[in-house]
Amino acid sequence: MTAKRLELPVEGMNDVPVRKVQLPVRGMSCASCVEKVEHALRGVDGVLNAGVNLASERATVDVLATTPLADLRRAVRDAGYEVLDVEGTEGTPAEDYERDARRREISSLRRKLIIGAVLSVPILWGSLPHMGVAVWTPEILMNWYVQLTLATPVQFWAGWQFYRGAWAQARHRSTDMNTLIAVGTSAAYLYSLAATFFPQWFRTGGLEPQVYYETAAIIIVLILLGRYLEARAKGQTSEAIRRLIGLRPPSARVLRDSREIELPVEEVQVGDLIVVRPGDKVPVDGVIKEGRATLDESMLTGESLPVEKGPGDVVIGATMNKTGAFKFRATKVGKDTALANIIRMVQDAQGSKVPVQRIVDVVSGYFTPGVAILAILGFMFWYTFGPEPRIVFALIVAVTTLIIACPCALGMATPMSLTTGVGLGALNGILIRGGDALQTAQGLQTIILDKTGTITHGKPVLTDIVVSSQFTVHRSQKDPGSTVNREPSTVNEAERELLRLAGGVEKSSEHPLAAAIVEGAQARGLLLQDAESFNAIPGHGIEARIEGRTLLLGNLKLMRDRNIPLDGLEAKAAQLADDGKTPMYVAMDGKPAGIVAVADTVKEDSKVAIRALKGMGLEVVMITGDNERTAKAIARQVGIERVLAEVLPQDKAFNVQKLQLEGKRVAMVGDGINDAPALAQADVGFAIGTGTDVAIAASDVTLIRGSLKGVVTAIHISRATMRNVYQNLFGAFIYNVFGLPIALGVLYPFFGILLSPLLAALAMSFSSVTVITNANRLKRWKPRAV
């Protein structure tokens, strides 16, 4: 079962509130770095949990509110990494500052890459003759002192970041990717330095001195190229968050003291009356007070069609007003707006981990020291048993082994895909709370759908009006309440008259079904008169006087108790009930008048979405507290075979558990408070975004639109993301499984092939770039038409 996390304040021991903090961390190069930062943060008093995302270079920490942020920063710095000194409370660090820091990093890498390449190409050119390449080379480039002069700034200026990272880890008796690069390139550089200044040492040992400046320099340039491409690609992974942040308008037109003034959106206060004109973005969340408009909410909900809004309707900050003008009262501002909450949830999800990544992190923690040991063993083996010159063979094997190892590809295989997948969800109106939900959703077998508010609209509406042959219309041209009697001219007129009288009576009732009749009458433009008397009969219906006539409205038992002949209406009522509707008989002055039927109607896209879910190989189950007859009627309409009816709210979670005990991975989709325990029990809980805050807090996935099509899209995103993750992991593992033995020289005894350190550097750099490119391929994913 997936652990649930609430966005609401969590109470810890001694009632100390828990907050979520995000820290931008720089200097991480591989998965082993991730493990070290997490370990350092978890060692801070008050930290309950810590996770680090290598792709977004961000640490997400659940910490007691009494723990100072300075303690978290100190722990990360003591582990040998840099923390951007920006405020990270409430999960919203300064995005602009962080983006500028990434731009500076990319600019620095670009500068080092260009200068390093300019210095390294002449070294490589001068080294081609001793590699056996027949090419004309200027004599000066073959001079070892010239090569040393060109290689030294590449080694110690362009490559300084590797030394800095290696030293930071060495101070903590640890290693990482920087260690492998620094040791490997330094070995080639120092060997060449010794051959340049002390060639007699080699000749004394029977060796012809040789230099490998091009190896050290080109390796650094190739790795810088990989880092540069990685940095650019990492910046693209947070594109979804940047697009969401970019939706926020900079200012708002606020009415204060009867004057319209323009204020920065940060200064808008709860209760302010705000003016929105055509083409404006809604600055904050609120409720319309006057005016009507059509709003484009697609960037938040994924719904492409504009939505009409009027007085009393809720508007969401950052949505676009297409047509019309209105004034609304601000209800949520700043970090409390829907957009701010969405950004925070996306950031939290991108900082989480899928279960498979935790295994990778453990493996990667042993990877770097393991590679160092392999390089030492390889050096010893070739120095002892290798062909002459043994020292050269041993050195090439050791350097190649150190360079080709790629824990960075392993470290980024999962978070890059996860970050992109969660962002995709947000841009399609789907908020995925964490990596666990994303991984679990791909393997779901059964989807349980709550009926009310999920499959249906959750609100009863008038659906049918049936008129008895004995019903007559009483109307005067001057007075609609007079007793002038005439036959109805059309069936439609009789229906309108019956509904007008029933609606007038129901105006006095507070029952939800009564409200549906009143709203249905008003929607048809009928003028409803007030009842002259009204008497509710519990369990039966109502009796009232209206326009001088006695009207009964209720169930079959009421009609029988009052000896009302039903004129064949019973069969029609049974048919309506079989269709999941609630029929109510109407009698006028002791005679049958007809039936008005009310039902909680099915959402327009529920049937299509359920067909799509079944087409994906999922079993679809409906659960409801309604009676079995109504439940099965709704199930027939949408194509569901398995129905769990008359389930009490407290038993919904138990029914989810029963399906889990059948060995199935189960998702629950609901919207009400009574669905929260079932959402928490399910392997993945989907909350309809139009539902209650409690249901949303208990769920793993929130569907902002409130449509079941969102469930289909969410599962498609999960499957696409996890497929991408497995592709990346397979590529990274296979690369290392085959790369390391080849680097150690296993092919040399059979084929005479010894891998060049230059090719190893190229392969290492582009293995990471391949992983990142494949992850960014997800950004081109489009939701399937449902």
CSV table of C-alpha atoms in Angstrom, one decimal, residues 39-337:
chain,number,residue,atom,x,y,z
A,39,HIS,CA,22.5,10.9,4.8
A,40,ALA,CA,23.8,14.3,5.9
A,41,LEU,CA,20.4,15.9,6.1
A,42,ARG,CA,18.8,12.9,7.9
A,43,GLY,CA,21.5,13.3,10.6
A,44,VAL,CA,20.2,16.7,11.5
A,45,ASP,CA,18.1,16.8,14.7
A,46,GLY,CA,14.4,17.4,13.8
A,47,VAL,CA,14.6,16.0,10.2
A,48,LEU,CA,12.0,13.4,9.7
A,49,ASN,CA,12.8,12.6,6.0
A,50,ALA,CA,15.0,13.8,3.2
A,51,GLY,CA,15.1,13.2,-0.5
A,52,VAL,CA,17.4,14.5,-3.2
A,53,ASN,CA,16.6,14.8,-6.9
A,54,LEU,CA,19.8,14.8,-9.0
A,55,ALA,CA,18.0,16.1,-12.1
A,56,SER,CA,16.6,19.2,-10.5
A,57,GLU,CA,19.5,19.5,-8.0
A,58,ARG,CA,17.1,20.0,-5.1
A,59,ALA,CA,16.7,18.5,-1.6
A,60,THR,CA,13.2,18.1,-0.2
A,61,VAL,CA,13.2,17.8,3.6
A,62,ASP,CA,10.4,17.2,6.1
A,63,VAL,CA,11.6,18.9,9.2
A,64,LEU,CA,10.2,20.1,12.6
A,65,ALA,CA,9.3,23.8,12.5
A,66,THR,CA,11.7,24.4,15.4
A,67,THR,CA,14.7,23.2,13.4
A,68,PRO,CA,16.7,26.2,11.9
A,69,LEU,CA,17.3,26.2,8.2
A,70,ALA,CA,20.9,27.1,8.9
A,71,ASP,CA,21.4,23.6,10.4
A,72,LEU,CA,20.2,22.0,7.1
A,73,ARG,CA,22.5,24.2,5.0
A,74,ARG,CA,25.4,23.5,7.3
A,75,ALA,CA,24.9,19.7,7.0
A,76,VAL,CA,24.9,19.9,3.2
A,77,ARG,CA,28.0,22.1,3.2
A,78,ASP,CA,29.8,19.8,5.7
A,79,ALA,CA,29.1,16.9,3.3
A,80,GLY,CA,31.1,18.8,0.6
A,81,TYR,CA,28.3,20.4,-1.4
A,82,GLU,CA,27.0,23.9,-2.0
A,83,VAL,CA,23.6,25.2,-1.0
A,84,LEU,CA,22.2,28.2,-2.8
A,85,ASP,CA,21.6,30.8,0.0
A,86,VAL,CA,17.9,31.4,-0.8
A,87,GLU,CA,14.8,31.1,1.3
A,88,GLY,CA,13.3,27.6,1.0
A,89,THR,CA,10.4,27.7,3.4
A,90,GLU,CA,7.0,26.4,2.2
A,91,GLY,CA,8.6,24.6,-0.7
A,92,THR,CA,9.0,27.8,-2.8
A,93,PRO,CA,12.6,28.8,-3.1
A,94,ALA,CA,13.5,31.9,-5.1
A,95,GLU,CA,13.1,30.5,-8.6
A,96,ASP,CA,14.7,33.5,-10.3
A,97,TYR,CA,17.8,33.3,-8.1
A,98,GLU,CA,18.1,29.6,-8.8
A,99,ARG,CA,17.6,30.0,-12.6
A,100,ASP,CA,20.3,32.7,-12.6
A,101,ALA,CA,22.7,30.4,-10.8
A,102,ARG,CA,22.1,27.7,-13.4
A,103,ARG,CA,22.7,30.2,-16.2
A,104,ARG,CA,26.0,31.2,-14.6
A,105,GLU,CA,26.9,27.5,-14.3
A,106,ILE,CA,26.1,26.9,-18.0
A,107,SER,CA,28.1,30.0,-19.0
A,108,SER,CA,31.1,28.9,-17.0
A,109,LEU,CA,31.0,25.4,-18.5
A,110,ARG,CA,30.7,26.9,-22.0
A,111,ARG,CA,33.7,29.2,-21.4
A,112,LYS,CA,35.9,26.3,-20.0
A,113,LEU,CA,34.8,24.0,-22.8
A,114,ILE,CA,35.7,26.5,-25.6
A,115,ILE,CA,39.1,27.4,-24.1
A,116,GLY,CA,39.9,23.8,-23.2
A,117,ALA,CA,39.0,22.7,-26.8
A,118,VAL,CA,41.2,25.5,-28.3
A,119,LEU,CA,44.2,24.4,-26.2
A,120,SER,CA,43.6,20.6,-26.6
A,121,VAL,CA,43.2,20.3,-30.3
A,122,PRO,CA,46.9,21.4,-31.0
A,123,ILE,CA,48.0,18.8,-28.3
A,124,LEU,CA,46.0,16.1,-30.0
A,125,TRP,CA,47.4,17.1,-33.5
A,126,GLY,CA,51.0,17.0,-32.2
A,127,SER,CA,50.4,13.5,-30.7
A,128,LEU,CA,49.0,11.9,-33.8
A,129,PRO,CA,52.4,10.7,-35.2
A,130,HIS,CA,53.2,8.7,-32.1
A,131,MET,CA,49.7,7.1,-32.3
A,132,GLY,CA,50.7,5.8,-35.7
A,133,VAL,CA,48.5,8.3,-37.7
A,134,ALA,CA,50.2,9.4,-40.9
A,135,VAL,CA,49.4,13.1,-40.9
A,136,TRP,CA,51.5,16.2,-41.4
A,137,THR,CA,52.2,17.9,-38.0
A,138,PRO,CA,54.1,21.1,-37.3
A,139,GLU,CA,57.3,20.3,-35.4
A,140,ILE,CA,56.5,22.8,-32.7
A,141,LEU,CA,53.3,20.9,-31.7
A,142,MET,CA,55.3,17.7,-31.3
A,143,ASN,CA,57.5,19.4,-28.7
A,144,TRP,CA,56.7,18.0,-25.2
A,145,TYR,CA,57.3,21.3,-23.5
A,146,VAL,CA,54.8,23.0,-25.8
A,147,GLN,CA,52.3,20.3,-25.1
A,148,LEU,CA,52.9,20.7,-21.4
A,149,THR,CA,52.3,24.5,-21.7
A,150,LEU,CA,49.0,23.9,-23.5
A,151,ALA,CA,47.9,21.0,-21.3
A,152,THR,CA,48.5,22.6,-17.9
A,153,PRO,CA,45.7,25.3,-18.0
A,154,VAL,CA,43.3,22.6,-19.3
A,155,GLN,CA,44.3,20.3,-16.4
A,156,PHE,CA,44.2,22.9,-13.6
A,157,TRP,CA,41.9,25.6,-14.8
A,158,ALA,CA,39.3,24.0,-17.0
A,159,GLY,CA,39.5,20.8,-14.8
A,160,TRP,CA,39.7,22.6,-11.5
A,161,GLN,CA,36.1,21.7,-10.6
A,162,PHE,CA,36.9,18.0,-10.6
A,163,TYR,CA,39.8,18.6,-8.2
A,164,ARG,CA,37.6,20.8,-6.0
A,165,GLY,CA,34.9,18.1,-5.9
A,166,ALA,CA,37.4,15.3,-5.3
A,167,TRP,CA,39.0,17.3,-2.5
A,168,ALA,CA,35.7,18.0,-0.8
A,169,GLN,CA,34.9,14.3,-0.8
A,170,ALA,CA,38.4,13.4,0.4
A,171,ARG,CA,38.0,15.7,3.4
A,172,HIS,CA,35.1,13.5,4.4
A,173,ARG,CA,36.9,10.3,3.6
A,174,SER,CA,34.6,9.7,0.6
A,175,THR,CA,34.7,9.5,-3.2
A,176,ASP,CA,32.5,10.5,-6.1
A,177,MET,CA,32.6,10.9,-9.9
A,178,ASN,CA,34.9,13.9,-9.5
A,179,THR,CA,37.4,11.6,-7.7
A,180,LEU,CA,37.5,9.2,-10.6
A,181,ILE,CA,38.0,12.0,-13.2
A,182,ALA,CA,40.6,13.8,-11.1
A,183,VAL,CA,42.6,10.6,-10.3
A,184,GLY,CA,42.4,9.3,-13.9
A,185,THR,CA,43.5,12.6,-15.7
A,186,SER,CA,46.1,13.3,-13.0
A,187,ALA,CA,47.7,9.9,-13.6
A,188,ALA,CA,48.1,10.6,-17.3
A,189,TYR,CA,49.3,14.2,-16.7
A,190,LEU,CA,51.8,13.3,-14.0
A,191,TYR,CA,53.2,10.3,-16.0
A,192,SER,CA,53.7,12.7,-18.9
A,193,LEU,CA,55.3,15.3,-16.7
A,194,ALA,CA,57.8,12.7,-15.4
A,195,ALA,CA,58.6,11.6,-18.9
A,196,THR,CA,59.2,15.2,-19.9
A,197,PHE,CA,61.6,16.2,-17.1
A,198,PHE,CA,63.1,12.9,-16.1
A,199,PRO,CA,63.2,10.7,-19.3
A,200,GLN,CA,66.3,8.9,-17.9
A,201,TRP,CA,64.2,7.2,-15.3
A,202,PHE,CA,62.3,5.4,-18.0
A,203,ARG,CA,65.4,4.6,-20.1
A,204,THR,CA,67.1,3.1,-17.0
A,205,GLY,CA,64.2,0.7,-16.7
A,206,GLY,CA,64.4,-0.2,-20.4
A,207,LEU,CA,61.4,1.9,-21.4
A,208,GLU,CA,61.2,4.6,-24.1
A,209,PRO,CA,59.7,7.6,-22.4
A,210,GLN,CA,56.3,8.8,-23.9
A,211,VAL,CA,53.8,11.5,-23.0
A,212,TYR,CA,50.0,11.4,-22.8
A,213,TYR,CA,49.1,15.1,-22.4
A,214,GLU,CA,46.5,14.7,-25.1
A,215,THR,CA,44.8,12.0,-23.1
A,216,ALA,CA,44.5,14.1,-20.0
A,217,ALA,CA,43.4,17.2,-21.9
A,218,ILE,CA,41.0,15.7,-24.3
A,219,ILE,CA,39.4,13.6,-21.5
A,220,ILE,CA,38.7,16.8,-19.5
A,221,VAL,CA,37.3,18.6,-22.6
A,222,LEU,CA,35.0,15.6,-23.4
A,223,ILE,CA,33.7,15.4,-19.9
A,224,LEU,CA,33.2,19.2,-19.8
A,225,LEU,CA,31.2,18.8,-23.0
A,226,GLY,CA,29.0,16.1,-21.3
A,227,ARG,CA,28.6,18.3,-18.2
A,228,TYR,CA,27.6,21.3,-20.4
A,229,LEU,CA,25.0,19.3,-22.3
A,230,GLU,CA,23.8,17.8,-19.0
A,231,ALA,CA,23.4,21.3,-17.4
A,232,ARG,CA,21.4,22.5,-20.4
A,233,ALA,CA,19.2,19.5,-20.3
A,234,LYS,CA,18.7,19.7,-16.6
A,235,GLY,CA,17.4,23.3,-17.0
A,236,GLN,CA,14.8,22.0,-19.5
A,237,THR,CA,13.4,19.4,-17.0
A,238,SER,CA,11.8,22.1,-14.8
A,239,GLU,CA,10.1,23.7,-17.8
A,240,ALA,CA,6.7,22.7,-16.5
A,241,ILE,CA,7.3,24.7,-13.3
A,242,ARG,CA,8.6,27.7,-15.2
A,243,ARG,CA,5.5,27.6,-17.4
A,244,LEU,CA,3.3,27.5,-14.4
A,245,ILE,CA,5.2,30.3,-12.6
A,246,GLY,CA,5.0,32.3,-15.8
A,247,LEU,CA,1.2,32.3,-15.7
A,248,ARG,CA,1.2,34.6,-12.7
A,249,PRO,CA,0.2,38.1,-13.8
A,250,PRO,CA,2.4,40.9,-12.4
A,251,SER,CA,-0.4,43.2,-11.3
A,252,ALA,CA,-4.1,43.6,-10.4
A,253,ARG,CA,-6.7,46.3,-10.7
A,254,VAL,CA,-8.1,46.7,-7.2
A,255,LEU,CA,-11.1,48.8,-6.1
A,256,ARG,CA,-10.2,50.7,-2.9
A,257,ASP,CA,-12.1,53.7,-1.6
A,258,SER,CA,-14.2,53.6,-4.7
A,259,ARG,CA,-11.1,54.1,-6.9
A,260,GLU,CA,-9.5,51.6,-9.3
A,261,ILE,CA,-5.8,51.3,-8.6
A,262,GLU,CA,-3.2,49.0,-10.1
A,263,LEU,CA,-1.1,47.1,-7.5
A,264,PRO,CA,1.6,44.4,-7.7
A,265,VAL,CA,-0.1,41.1,-7.3
A,266,GLU,CA,1.9,40.5,-4.1
A,267,GLU,CA,0.1,43.4,-2.5
A,268,VAL,CA,-3.4,42.1,-3.1
A,269,GLN,CA,-5.2,41.2,0.1
A,270,VAL,CA,-8.0,38.8,1.0
A,271,GLY,CA,-11.3,40.7,0.7
A,272,ASP,CA,-10.1,43.1,-2.1
A,273,LEU,CA,-12.6,43.7,-4.9
A,274,ILE,CA,-10.7,43.2,-8.2
A,275,VAL,CA,-11.7,44.3,-11.7
A,276,VAL,CA,-10.9,42.0,-14.7
A,277,ARG,CA,-11.4,43.1,-18.3
A,278,PRO,CA,-11.3,41.1,-21.5
A,279,GLY,CA,-7.8,39.8,-22.2
A,280,ASP,CA,-6.7,40.1,-18.6
A,281,LYS,CA,-5.4,37.3,-16.4
A,282,VAL,CA,-7.2,36.7,-13.1
A,283,PRO,CA,-4.6,37.8,-10.6
A,284,VAL,CA,-5.6,35.7,-7.5
A,285,ASP,CA,-8.4,33.2,-6.5
A,286,GLY,CA,-11.8,34.6,-5.7
A,287,VAL,CA,-15.6,34.6,-6.2
A,288,ILE,CA,-17.4,36.7,-8.9
A,289,LYS,CA,-19.6,39.4,-7.4
A,290,GLU,CA,-20.9,41.0,-10.6
A,291,GLY,CA,-20.5,40.5,-14.4
A,292,ARG,CA,-20.1,37.5,-16.6
A,293,ALA,CA,-17.2,36.2,-18.6
A,294,THR,CA,-15.7,33.2,-20.4
A,295,LEU,CA,-12.4,32.0,-18.9
A,296,ASP,CA,-9.7,29.9,-20.5
A,297,GLU,CA,-8.5,27.5,-17.7
A,298,SER,CA,-6.6,25.1,-19.9
A,299,MET,CA,-3.1,25.8,-18.4
A,300,LEU,CA,-4.4,24.7,-15.0
A,301,THR,CA,-7.0,22.1,-15.8
A,302,GLY,CA,-6.0,20.7,-19.2
A,303,GLU,CA,-9.6,21.5,-20.4
A,304,SER,CA,-9.3,23.2,-23.9
A,305,LEU,CA,-12.9,24.6,-23.9
A,306,PRO,CA,-13.4,28.0,-22.2
A,307,VAL,CA,-15.7,28.0,-19.2
A,308,GLU,CA,-18.5,30.5,-18.6
A,309,LYS,CA,-18.6,32.2,-15.2
A,310,GLY,CA,-21.1,34.4,-13.5
A,311,PRO,CA,-21.9,35.8,-10.0
A,312,GLY,CA,-21.1,33.2,-7.3
A,313,ASP,CA,-18.7,31.2,-9.4
A,314,VAL,CA,-15.1,30.6,-8.3
A,315,VAL,CA,-12.3,32.0,-10.4
A,316,ILE,CA,-8.7,30.7,-10.3
A,317,GLY,CA,-5.7,33.0,-10.3
A,318,ALA,CA,-3.6,32.9,-13.6
A,319,THR,CA,-6.6,31.9,-15.8
A,320,MET,CA,-7.2,34.0,-18.9
A,321,ASN,CA,-10.4,36.1,-19.3
A,322,LYS,CA,-11.4,35.6,-23.0
A,323,THR,CA,-14.6,37.6,-23.2
A,324,GLY,CA,-16.7,39.8,-20.8
A,325,ALA,CA,-15.8,41.8,-17.7
A,326,PHE,CA,-16.4,41.1,-14.1
A,327,LYS,CA,-15.6,42.1,-10.5
A,328,PHE,CA,-14.6,39.5,-8.0
A,329,ARG,CA,-13.7,39.3,-4.3
A,330,ALA,CA,-10.3,37.9,-3.5
A,331,THR,CA,-10.4,34.8,-1.3
A,332,LYS,CA,-6.9,33.4,-1.6
A,333,VAL,CA,-3.7,35.3,-2.3
A,334,GLY,CA,0.0,34.7,-2.3
A,335,LYS,CA,1.1,31.1,-1.4
A,336,ASP,CA,-2.5,30.1,-0.7
A,337,THR,CA,-3.7,30.4,-4.3
